[in-house]
Coordinates of C-alpha atoms in Angstrom, one line a residue:
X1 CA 132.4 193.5 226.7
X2 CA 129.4 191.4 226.6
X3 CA 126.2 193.2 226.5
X4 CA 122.7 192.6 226.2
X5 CA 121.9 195.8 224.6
X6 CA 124.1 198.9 223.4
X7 CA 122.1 201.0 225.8
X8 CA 123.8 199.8 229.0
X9 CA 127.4 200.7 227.4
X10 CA 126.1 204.8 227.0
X11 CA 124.8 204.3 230.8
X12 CA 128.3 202.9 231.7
X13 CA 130.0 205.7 230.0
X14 CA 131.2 208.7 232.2
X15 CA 132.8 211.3 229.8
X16 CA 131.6 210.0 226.5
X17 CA 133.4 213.1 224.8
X18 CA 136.9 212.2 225.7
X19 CA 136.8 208.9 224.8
X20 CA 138.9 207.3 222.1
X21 CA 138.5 203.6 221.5
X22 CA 135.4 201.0 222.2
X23 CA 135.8 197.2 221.7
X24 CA 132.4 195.4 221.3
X25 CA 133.6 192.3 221.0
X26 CA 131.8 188.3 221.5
X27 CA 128.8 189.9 222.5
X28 CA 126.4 188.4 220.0
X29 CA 125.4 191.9 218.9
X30 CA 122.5 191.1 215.6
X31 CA 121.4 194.6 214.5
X32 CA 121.6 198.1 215.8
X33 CA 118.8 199.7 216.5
X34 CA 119.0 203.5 216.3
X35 CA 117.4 204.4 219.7
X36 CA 120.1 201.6 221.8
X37 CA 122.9 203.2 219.9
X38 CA 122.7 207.5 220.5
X39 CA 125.6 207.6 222.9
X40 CA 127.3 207.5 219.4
X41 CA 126.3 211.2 218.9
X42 CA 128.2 212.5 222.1
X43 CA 131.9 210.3 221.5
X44 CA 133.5 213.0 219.2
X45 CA 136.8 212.4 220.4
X46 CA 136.0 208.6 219.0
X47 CA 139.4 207.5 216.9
X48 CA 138.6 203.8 217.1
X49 CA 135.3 201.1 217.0
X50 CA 135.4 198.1 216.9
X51 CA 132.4 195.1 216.4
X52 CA 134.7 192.1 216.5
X53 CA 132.8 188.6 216.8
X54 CA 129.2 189.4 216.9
X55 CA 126.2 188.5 214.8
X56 CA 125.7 192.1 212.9
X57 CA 123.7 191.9 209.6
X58 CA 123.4 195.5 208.8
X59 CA 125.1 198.6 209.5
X60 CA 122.6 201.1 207.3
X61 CA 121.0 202.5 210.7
X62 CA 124.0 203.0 212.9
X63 CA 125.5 204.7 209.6
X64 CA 122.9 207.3 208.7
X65 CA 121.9 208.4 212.9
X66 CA 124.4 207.9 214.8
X67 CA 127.9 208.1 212.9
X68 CA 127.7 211.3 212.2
X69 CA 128.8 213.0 214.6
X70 CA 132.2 210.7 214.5
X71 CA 134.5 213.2 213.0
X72 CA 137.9 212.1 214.2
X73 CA 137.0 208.2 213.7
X74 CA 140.1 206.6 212.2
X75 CA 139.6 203.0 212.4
X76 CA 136.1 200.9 212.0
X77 CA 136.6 197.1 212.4
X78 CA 133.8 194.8 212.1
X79 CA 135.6 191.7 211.6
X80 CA 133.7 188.2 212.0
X81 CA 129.9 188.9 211.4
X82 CA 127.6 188.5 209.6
X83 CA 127.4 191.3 206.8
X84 CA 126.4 190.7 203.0
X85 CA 125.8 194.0 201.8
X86 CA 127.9 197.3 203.2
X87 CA 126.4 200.5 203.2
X88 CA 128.8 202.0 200.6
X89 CA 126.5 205.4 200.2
X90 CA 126.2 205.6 203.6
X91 CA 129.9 205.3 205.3
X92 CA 130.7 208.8 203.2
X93 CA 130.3 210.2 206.7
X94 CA 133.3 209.0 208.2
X95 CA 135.2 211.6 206.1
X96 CA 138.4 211.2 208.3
X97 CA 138.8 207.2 208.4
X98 CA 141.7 205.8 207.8
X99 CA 141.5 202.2 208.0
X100 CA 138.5 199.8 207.2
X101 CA 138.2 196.0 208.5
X102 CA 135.1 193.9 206.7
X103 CA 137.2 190.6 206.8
X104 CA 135.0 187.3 207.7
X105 CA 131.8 188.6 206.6
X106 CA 129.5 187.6 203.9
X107 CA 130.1 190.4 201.9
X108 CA 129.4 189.4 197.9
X109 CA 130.6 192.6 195.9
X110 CA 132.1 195.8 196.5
X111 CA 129.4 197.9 195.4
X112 CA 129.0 199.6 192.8
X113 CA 128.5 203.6 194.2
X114 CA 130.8 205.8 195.1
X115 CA 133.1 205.7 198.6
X116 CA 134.3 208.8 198.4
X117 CA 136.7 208.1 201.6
X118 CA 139.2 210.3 200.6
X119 CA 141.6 209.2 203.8
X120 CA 141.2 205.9 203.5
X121 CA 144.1 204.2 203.5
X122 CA 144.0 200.5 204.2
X123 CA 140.7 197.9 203.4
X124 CA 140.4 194.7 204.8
X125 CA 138.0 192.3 202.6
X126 CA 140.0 188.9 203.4
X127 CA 137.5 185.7 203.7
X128 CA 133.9 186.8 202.2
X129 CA 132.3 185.8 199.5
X130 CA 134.0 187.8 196.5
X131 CA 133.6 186.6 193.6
X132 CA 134.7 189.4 190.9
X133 CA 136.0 192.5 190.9
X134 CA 135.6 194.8 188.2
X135 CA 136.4 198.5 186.3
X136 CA 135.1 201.4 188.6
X137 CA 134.4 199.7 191.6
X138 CA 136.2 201.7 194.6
X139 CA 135.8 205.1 193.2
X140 CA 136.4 207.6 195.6
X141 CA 139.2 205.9 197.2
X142 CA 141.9 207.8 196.2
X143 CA 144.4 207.7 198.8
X144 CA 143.6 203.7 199.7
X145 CA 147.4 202.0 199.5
X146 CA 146.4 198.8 200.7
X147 CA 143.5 196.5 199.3
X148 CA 143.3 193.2 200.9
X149 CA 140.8 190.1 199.0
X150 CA 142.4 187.0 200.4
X151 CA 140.7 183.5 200.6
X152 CA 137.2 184.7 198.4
X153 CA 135.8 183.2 195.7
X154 CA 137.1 185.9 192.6
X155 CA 137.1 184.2 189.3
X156 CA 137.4 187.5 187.5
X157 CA 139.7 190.3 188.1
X158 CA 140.1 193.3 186.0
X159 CA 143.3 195.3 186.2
X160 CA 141.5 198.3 184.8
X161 CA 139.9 198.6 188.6
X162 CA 143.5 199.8 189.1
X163 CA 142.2 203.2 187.4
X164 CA 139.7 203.9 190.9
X165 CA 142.1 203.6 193.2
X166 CA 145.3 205.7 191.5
X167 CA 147.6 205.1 194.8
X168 CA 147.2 201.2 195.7
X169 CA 150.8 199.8 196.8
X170 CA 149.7 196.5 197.8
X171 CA 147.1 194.2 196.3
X172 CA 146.8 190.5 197.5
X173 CA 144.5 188.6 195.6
X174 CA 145.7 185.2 197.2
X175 CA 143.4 182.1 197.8
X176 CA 140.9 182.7 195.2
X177 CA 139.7 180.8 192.1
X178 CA 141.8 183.1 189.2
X179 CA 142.6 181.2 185.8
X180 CA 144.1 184.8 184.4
X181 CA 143.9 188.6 184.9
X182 CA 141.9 190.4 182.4
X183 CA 141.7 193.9 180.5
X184 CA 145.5 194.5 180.5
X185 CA 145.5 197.9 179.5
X186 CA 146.2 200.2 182.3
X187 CA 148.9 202.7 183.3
X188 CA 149.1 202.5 187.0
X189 CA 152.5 204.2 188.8
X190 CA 152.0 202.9 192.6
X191 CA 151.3 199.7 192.4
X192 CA 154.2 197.9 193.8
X193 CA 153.5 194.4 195.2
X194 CA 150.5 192.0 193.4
X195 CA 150.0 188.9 195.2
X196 CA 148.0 186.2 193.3
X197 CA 149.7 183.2 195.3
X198 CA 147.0 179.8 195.9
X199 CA 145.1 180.3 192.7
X200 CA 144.3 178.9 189.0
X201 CA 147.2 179.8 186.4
X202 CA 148.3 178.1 184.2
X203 CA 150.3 180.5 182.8
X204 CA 152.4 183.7 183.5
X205 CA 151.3 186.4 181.2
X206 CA 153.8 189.7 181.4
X207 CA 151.2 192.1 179.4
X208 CA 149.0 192.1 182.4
X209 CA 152.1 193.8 184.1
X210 CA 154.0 196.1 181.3
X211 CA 151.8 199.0 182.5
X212 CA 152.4 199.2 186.0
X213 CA 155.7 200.8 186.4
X214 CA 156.3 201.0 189.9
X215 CA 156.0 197.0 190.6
X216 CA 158.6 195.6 192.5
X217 CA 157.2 192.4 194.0
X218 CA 154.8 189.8 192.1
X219 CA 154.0 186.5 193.9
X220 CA 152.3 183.9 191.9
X221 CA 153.8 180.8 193.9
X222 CA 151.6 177.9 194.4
X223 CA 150.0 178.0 191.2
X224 CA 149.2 175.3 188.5
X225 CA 152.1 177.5 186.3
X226 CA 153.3 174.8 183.4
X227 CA 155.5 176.5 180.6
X228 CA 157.2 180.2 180.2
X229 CA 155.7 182.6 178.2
X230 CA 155.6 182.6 174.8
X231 CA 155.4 186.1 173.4
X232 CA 157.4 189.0 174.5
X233 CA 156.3 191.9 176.2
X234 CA 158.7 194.3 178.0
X235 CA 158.2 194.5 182.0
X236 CA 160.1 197.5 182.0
X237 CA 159.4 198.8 185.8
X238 CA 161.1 201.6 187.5
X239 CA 162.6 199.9 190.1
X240 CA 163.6 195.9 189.8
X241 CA 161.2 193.0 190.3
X242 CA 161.1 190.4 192.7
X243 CA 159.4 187.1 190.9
X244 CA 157.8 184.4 193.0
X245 CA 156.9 181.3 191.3
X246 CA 157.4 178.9 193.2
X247 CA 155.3 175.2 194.0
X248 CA 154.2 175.1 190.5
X249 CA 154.5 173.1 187.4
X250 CA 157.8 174.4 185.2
X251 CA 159.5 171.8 183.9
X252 CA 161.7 174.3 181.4
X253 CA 163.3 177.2 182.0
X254 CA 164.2 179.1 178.8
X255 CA 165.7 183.1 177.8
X256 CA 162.0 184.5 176.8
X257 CA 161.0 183.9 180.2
X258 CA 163.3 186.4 181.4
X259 CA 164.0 188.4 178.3
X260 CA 160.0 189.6 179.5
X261 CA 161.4 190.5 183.0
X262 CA 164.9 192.3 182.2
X263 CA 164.6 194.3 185.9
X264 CA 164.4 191.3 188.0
X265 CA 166.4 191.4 190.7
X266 CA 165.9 188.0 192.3
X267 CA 163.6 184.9 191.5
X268 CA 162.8 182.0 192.9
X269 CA 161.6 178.9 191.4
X270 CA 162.4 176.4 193.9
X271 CA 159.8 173.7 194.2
X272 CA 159.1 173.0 190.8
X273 CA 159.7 170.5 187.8
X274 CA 163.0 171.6 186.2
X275 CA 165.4 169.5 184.9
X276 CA 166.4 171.5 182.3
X277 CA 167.7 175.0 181.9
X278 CA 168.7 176.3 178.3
X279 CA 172.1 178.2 177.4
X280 CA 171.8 181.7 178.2
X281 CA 168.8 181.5 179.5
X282 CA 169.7 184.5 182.0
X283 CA 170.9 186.3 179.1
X284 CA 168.5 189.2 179.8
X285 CA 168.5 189.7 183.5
X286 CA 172.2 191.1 184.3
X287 CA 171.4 192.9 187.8
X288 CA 169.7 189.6 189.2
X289 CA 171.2 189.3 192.8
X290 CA 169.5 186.0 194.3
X291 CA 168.7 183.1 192.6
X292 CA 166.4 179.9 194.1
X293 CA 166.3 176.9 192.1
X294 CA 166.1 174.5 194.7
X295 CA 163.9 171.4 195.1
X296 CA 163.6 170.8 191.1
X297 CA 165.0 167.7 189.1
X298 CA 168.1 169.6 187.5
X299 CA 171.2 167.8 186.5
X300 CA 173.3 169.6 184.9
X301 CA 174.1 173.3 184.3
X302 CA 175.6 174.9 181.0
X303 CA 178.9 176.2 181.8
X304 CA 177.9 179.7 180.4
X305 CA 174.9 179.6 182.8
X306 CA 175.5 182.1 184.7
X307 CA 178.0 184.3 182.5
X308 CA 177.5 188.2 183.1
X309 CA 175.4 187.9 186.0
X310 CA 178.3 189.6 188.4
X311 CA 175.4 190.7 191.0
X312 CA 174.8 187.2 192.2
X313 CA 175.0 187.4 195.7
X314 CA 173.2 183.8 196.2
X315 CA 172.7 180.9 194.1
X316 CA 170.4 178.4 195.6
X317 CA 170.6 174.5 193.7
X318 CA 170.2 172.6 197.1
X319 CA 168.0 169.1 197.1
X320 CA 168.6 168.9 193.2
X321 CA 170.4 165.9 191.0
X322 CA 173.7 167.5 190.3
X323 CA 176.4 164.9 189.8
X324 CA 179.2 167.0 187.8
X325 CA 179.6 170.4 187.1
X326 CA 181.2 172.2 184.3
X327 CA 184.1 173.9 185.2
X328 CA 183.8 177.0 183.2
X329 CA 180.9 177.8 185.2
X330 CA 183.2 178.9 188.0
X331 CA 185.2 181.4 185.1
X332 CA 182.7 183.8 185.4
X333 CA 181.5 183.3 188.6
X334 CA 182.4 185.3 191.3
X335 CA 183.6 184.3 194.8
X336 CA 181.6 186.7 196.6
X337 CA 178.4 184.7 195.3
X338 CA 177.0 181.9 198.0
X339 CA 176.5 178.9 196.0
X340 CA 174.7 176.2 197.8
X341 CA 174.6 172.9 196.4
X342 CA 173.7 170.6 199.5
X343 CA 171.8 167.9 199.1
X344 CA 172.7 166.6 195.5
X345 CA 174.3 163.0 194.3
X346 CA 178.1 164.9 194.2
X347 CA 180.3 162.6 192.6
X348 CA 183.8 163.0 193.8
X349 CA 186.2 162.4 191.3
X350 CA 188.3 164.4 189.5
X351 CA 185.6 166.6 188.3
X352 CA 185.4 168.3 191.5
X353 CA 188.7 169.6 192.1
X354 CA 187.5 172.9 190.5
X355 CA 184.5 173.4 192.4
X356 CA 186.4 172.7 195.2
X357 CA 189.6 175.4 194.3
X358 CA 186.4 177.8 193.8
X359 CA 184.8 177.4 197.2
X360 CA 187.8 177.4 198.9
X361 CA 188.7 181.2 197.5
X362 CA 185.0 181.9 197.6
X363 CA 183.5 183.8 200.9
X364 CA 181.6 180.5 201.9
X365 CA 180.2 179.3 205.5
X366 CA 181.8 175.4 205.3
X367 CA 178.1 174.2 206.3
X368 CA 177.1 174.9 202.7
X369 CA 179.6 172.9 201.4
X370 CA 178.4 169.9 199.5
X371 CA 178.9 166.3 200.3
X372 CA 179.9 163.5 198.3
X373 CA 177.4 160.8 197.0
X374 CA 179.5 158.1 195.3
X375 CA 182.2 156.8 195.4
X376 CA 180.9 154.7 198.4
X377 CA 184.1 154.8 200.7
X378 CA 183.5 158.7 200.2
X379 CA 179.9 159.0 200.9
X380 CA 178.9 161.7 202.9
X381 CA 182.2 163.3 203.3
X382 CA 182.4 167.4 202.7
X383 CA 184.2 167.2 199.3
X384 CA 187.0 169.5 200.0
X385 CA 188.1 167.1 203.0
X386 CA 187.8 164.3 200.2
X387 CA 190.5 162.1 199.6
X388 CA 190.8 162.7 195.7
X389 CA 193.5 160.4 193.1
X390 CA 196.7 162.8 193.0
X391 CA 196.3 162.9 189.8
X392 CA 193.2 165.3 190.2
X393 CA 195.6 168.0 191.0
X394 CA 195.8 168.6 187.0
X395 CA 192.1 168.9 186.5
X396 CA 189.9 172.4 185.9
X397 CA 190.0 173.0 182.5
X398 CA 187.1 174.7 181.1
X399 CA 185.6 172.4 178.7
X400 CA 182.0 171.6 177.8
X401 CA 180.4 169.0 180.2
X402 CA 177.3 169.6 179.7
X403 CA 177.3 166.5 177.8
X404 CA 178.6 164.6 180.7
X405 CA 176.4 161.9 181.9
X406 CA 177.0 160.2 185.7
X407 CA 177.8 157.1 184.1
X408 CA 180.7 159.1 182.0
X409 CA 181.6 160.3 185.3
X410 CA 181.8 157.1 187.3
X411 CA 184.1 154.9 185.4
X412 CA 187.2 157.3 186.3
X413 CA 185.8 156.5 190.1
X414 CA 188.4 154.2 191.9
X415 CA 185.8 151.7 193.7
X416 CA 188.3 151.3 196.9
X417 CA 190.9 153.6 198.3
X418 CA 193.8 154.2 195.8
X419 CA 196.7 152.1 197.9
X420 CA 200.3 151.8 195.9
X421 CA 199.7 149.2 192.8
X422 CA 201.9 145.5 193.5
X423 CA 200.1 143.7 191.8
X424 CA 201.5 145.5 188.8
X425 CA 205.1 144.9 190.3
X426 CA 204.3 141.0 191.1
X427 CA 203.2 140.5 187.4
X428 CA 205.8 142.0 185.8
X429 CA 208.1 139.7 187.9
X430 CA 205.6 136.8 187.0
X431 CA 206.4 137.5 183.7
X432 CA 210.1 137.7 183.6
X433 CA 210.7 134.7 185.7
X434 CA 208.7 132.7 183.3
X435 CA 211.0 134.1 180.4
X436 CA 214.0 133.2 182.1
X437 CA 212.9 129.8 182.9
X438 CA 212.2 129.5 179.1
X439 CA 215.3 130.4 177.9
X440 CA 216.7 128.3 180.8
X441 CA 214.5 124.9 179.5
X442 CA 215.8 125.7 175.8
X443 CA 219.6 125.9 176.7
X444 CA 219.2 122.3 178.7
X445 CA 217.1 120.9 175.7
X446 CA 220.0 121.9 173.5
X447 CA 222.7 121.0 175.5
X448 CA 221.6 117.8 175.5
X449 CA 221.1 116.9 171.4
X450 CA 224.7 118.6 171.4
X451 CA 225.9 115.4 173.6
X452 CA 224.1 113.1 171.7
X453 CA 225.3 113.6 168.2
X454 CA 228.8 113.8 169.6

């Protein structure tokens, strides 16, 4: 609705008391005066108002007149204008709302008095101008579950403002400027997705998490995340944790990454640096179900990688550079688990007849089947339609390959079809012709100093 001033709407309006929602939105509304805005007084039945798109600076007036009055007001959006400073003293009159929408504003902290909304339930804060957030802001939001603070400029973040708002289930802190989380010590019980994707770290510390026992989600992909952690601190959550990290930096993966995250039920670290992963590194995390490793530089697995880890439902290694794979790898793995390993330099020799006896038992959709790489006359065939030696038929040992090398690998690669070997047969015949004709020559040469001494 486009208006001039608010006063036409309360002419416009018929039955003000019955009314439950007003949109006021592209209207290129600046302030409020109090004397345009008293048809607020009369809309009791009110549940939702919106100011989406205008040019509003300040809300103190329309706050302390005319709101009131708005008893059953559930929602307030006023999204896209032009606010730096909200009336936290003053929205304590809205005792009944429920949801709260500031996002695109101008807004610079979140005040430091109390909100005392105590229905509040979700807060919208995405793209202002943030930049910290600190111990005791938010008091008086004690039922708020969702906090959102996307795409602001937060350099600092205190996890001890977890103590003002005791039931928070979802934070998301994404798009900001964050280097690290600070004052780690807090008990918090709700808390159960943090989302700190698109910022600073460098590292992953698991202190700032031991005290929130609920957690079941923490994203921190698209950071600048370089090595594990390095001390251990027990993330010992109610329920298991599903770890984000990916489009970072991690070039090693090793146990005391994981011996800090024992409940974590799937991870993914697909998009990163890895080429190497240490024996046993998943020592510590036996009810793991999905794993995403895809996109890195690995080459070679340990074949007691992924030993005791019989909840494995998936197993993501796609767009990797896996020539050869151990053989005792598929001992302990189970065929129930998807393992998808498309997109890496397979060689077919031998070495993968048991990868292919495993996939055919395994409960496996033939498009995840990998394809071979070398030799060349089997490029880009689905190796278990591969035309192997027949002497393959032997090969699945466990042994330790992990020391296996592609070069290792290749020189047991026939470089053309294997055909029936002649050649061997002419030689051989080569070879006893030239005898004979030998001993032939030597029986003439002798015959013939026989007849001339006689």
């Amino acid at each position: 609705m486009n208006l001039n001033k608010a006063s036409e709407l309360g002419d416009e309006l018929e039955n003000p008391k019955s009314l439950e929602a007003i949109i006021i939105a592209n209207s290129n509304v600046s302030f409020i005066e109090n004397g345009d805005w008293n048809f607020l007084s009369n809309l009791t039945s009110l549940k939702y108002l919106t100011f989406y798109n205008n040019n509003i600076t300040n809300l103190s007036g329309l706050m302390s007149t005319h709101m009131k009055n708005l008893d059953n007001l559930e929602t307030l959006t006023v999204s896209i204008n032009r606010l730096s400073v909200f009336p936290v003293e003053k929205i304590t009159v809205l005792k009944r709302l429920k949801n709260l929408d500031l996002e695109c504003n101008q807004l610079q902290t979140l005040g430091e008095g109390q909100w005392n909304l105590p229905f509040l339930n979700r807060l919208y804060l995405n793209k202002n101008e943030i930049s910290s957030v600190k111990a005791g802001q938010l008091k008086g939001l004690s039922n708020l579950t969702n906090l959102y603070l996307s795409y602001n400029r937060i350099t600092y973040f205190s996890l001890k403002f977890l103590d003002s708002v005791p039931k928070l289930q979802f934070l998301v802190l994404s798009h900001n400027r964050l280097l690290h989380l600070s004052e780690y010590s807090v008990l918090h019980t709700s808390l159960r997705l943090i989302n700190l994707q698109n910022n600073f770290f460098e590292s992953l510390n698991p202190e700032a998490f031991v005290g929130i026992k609920a957690l079941e989600i923490i994203l921190v992909s698209i950071n600048q995340i370089k090595d594990p952690p390095t001390t251990k601190h027990d993330v010992n959550v109610t329920a298991g944790i599903n770890l984000s990290v990916r489009l970072n930096k991690i070039e090693n993966l090793s146990p005391l990454f994981f011996d800090n995250f024992p409940n974590i039920l799937s991870l993914s670290v697909s998009e990163n640096r890895i080429s190497r992963i240490e024996d046993n590194t998943f020592r510590s995390v036996t009810n793991i179900t999905s794993l995403d490793m895809e996109q890195n530089k690995i080459h070679t697995l340990a074949g007691n990688l992924f030993k005791h880890l019989h909840q494995l439902s998936v197993i993501r290694l796609s767009h990797n550079r896996i020539s050869v794979l151990d053989p005792c790898i598929f001992e302990s793995l189970s065929i129930q688990t998807k393992l998808i390993l498309t997109y890496n330099p397979i060689v077919c020799n031998c070495s993968v007849v048991p990868l292919i006896k495993w996939m055919n038992r395994a409960i496996m959709s033939r498009a995840d089947f990998p394809k071979c790489q070398s030799p060349e006359f089997l490029q880009n065939q689905t190796i278990h339609l591969a035309e192997l030696p027949n002497n393959c038929s032997s090969h699945g040992a466990c042994r330790d390959l992990s020391l296996v090398t592609v070069s290792d690998a290749t020189q047991a690669i026939p470089t053309s079809p294997v055909l029936p070997n002649f050649t061997s047969y002419v030689k051989l015949t080569l070879i006893c012709v030239g005898l004979v004709s030998c001993f032939v020559c030597f029986g003439i040469l002798h015959f013939k100093l026989m007849l001339r001494r006689n």
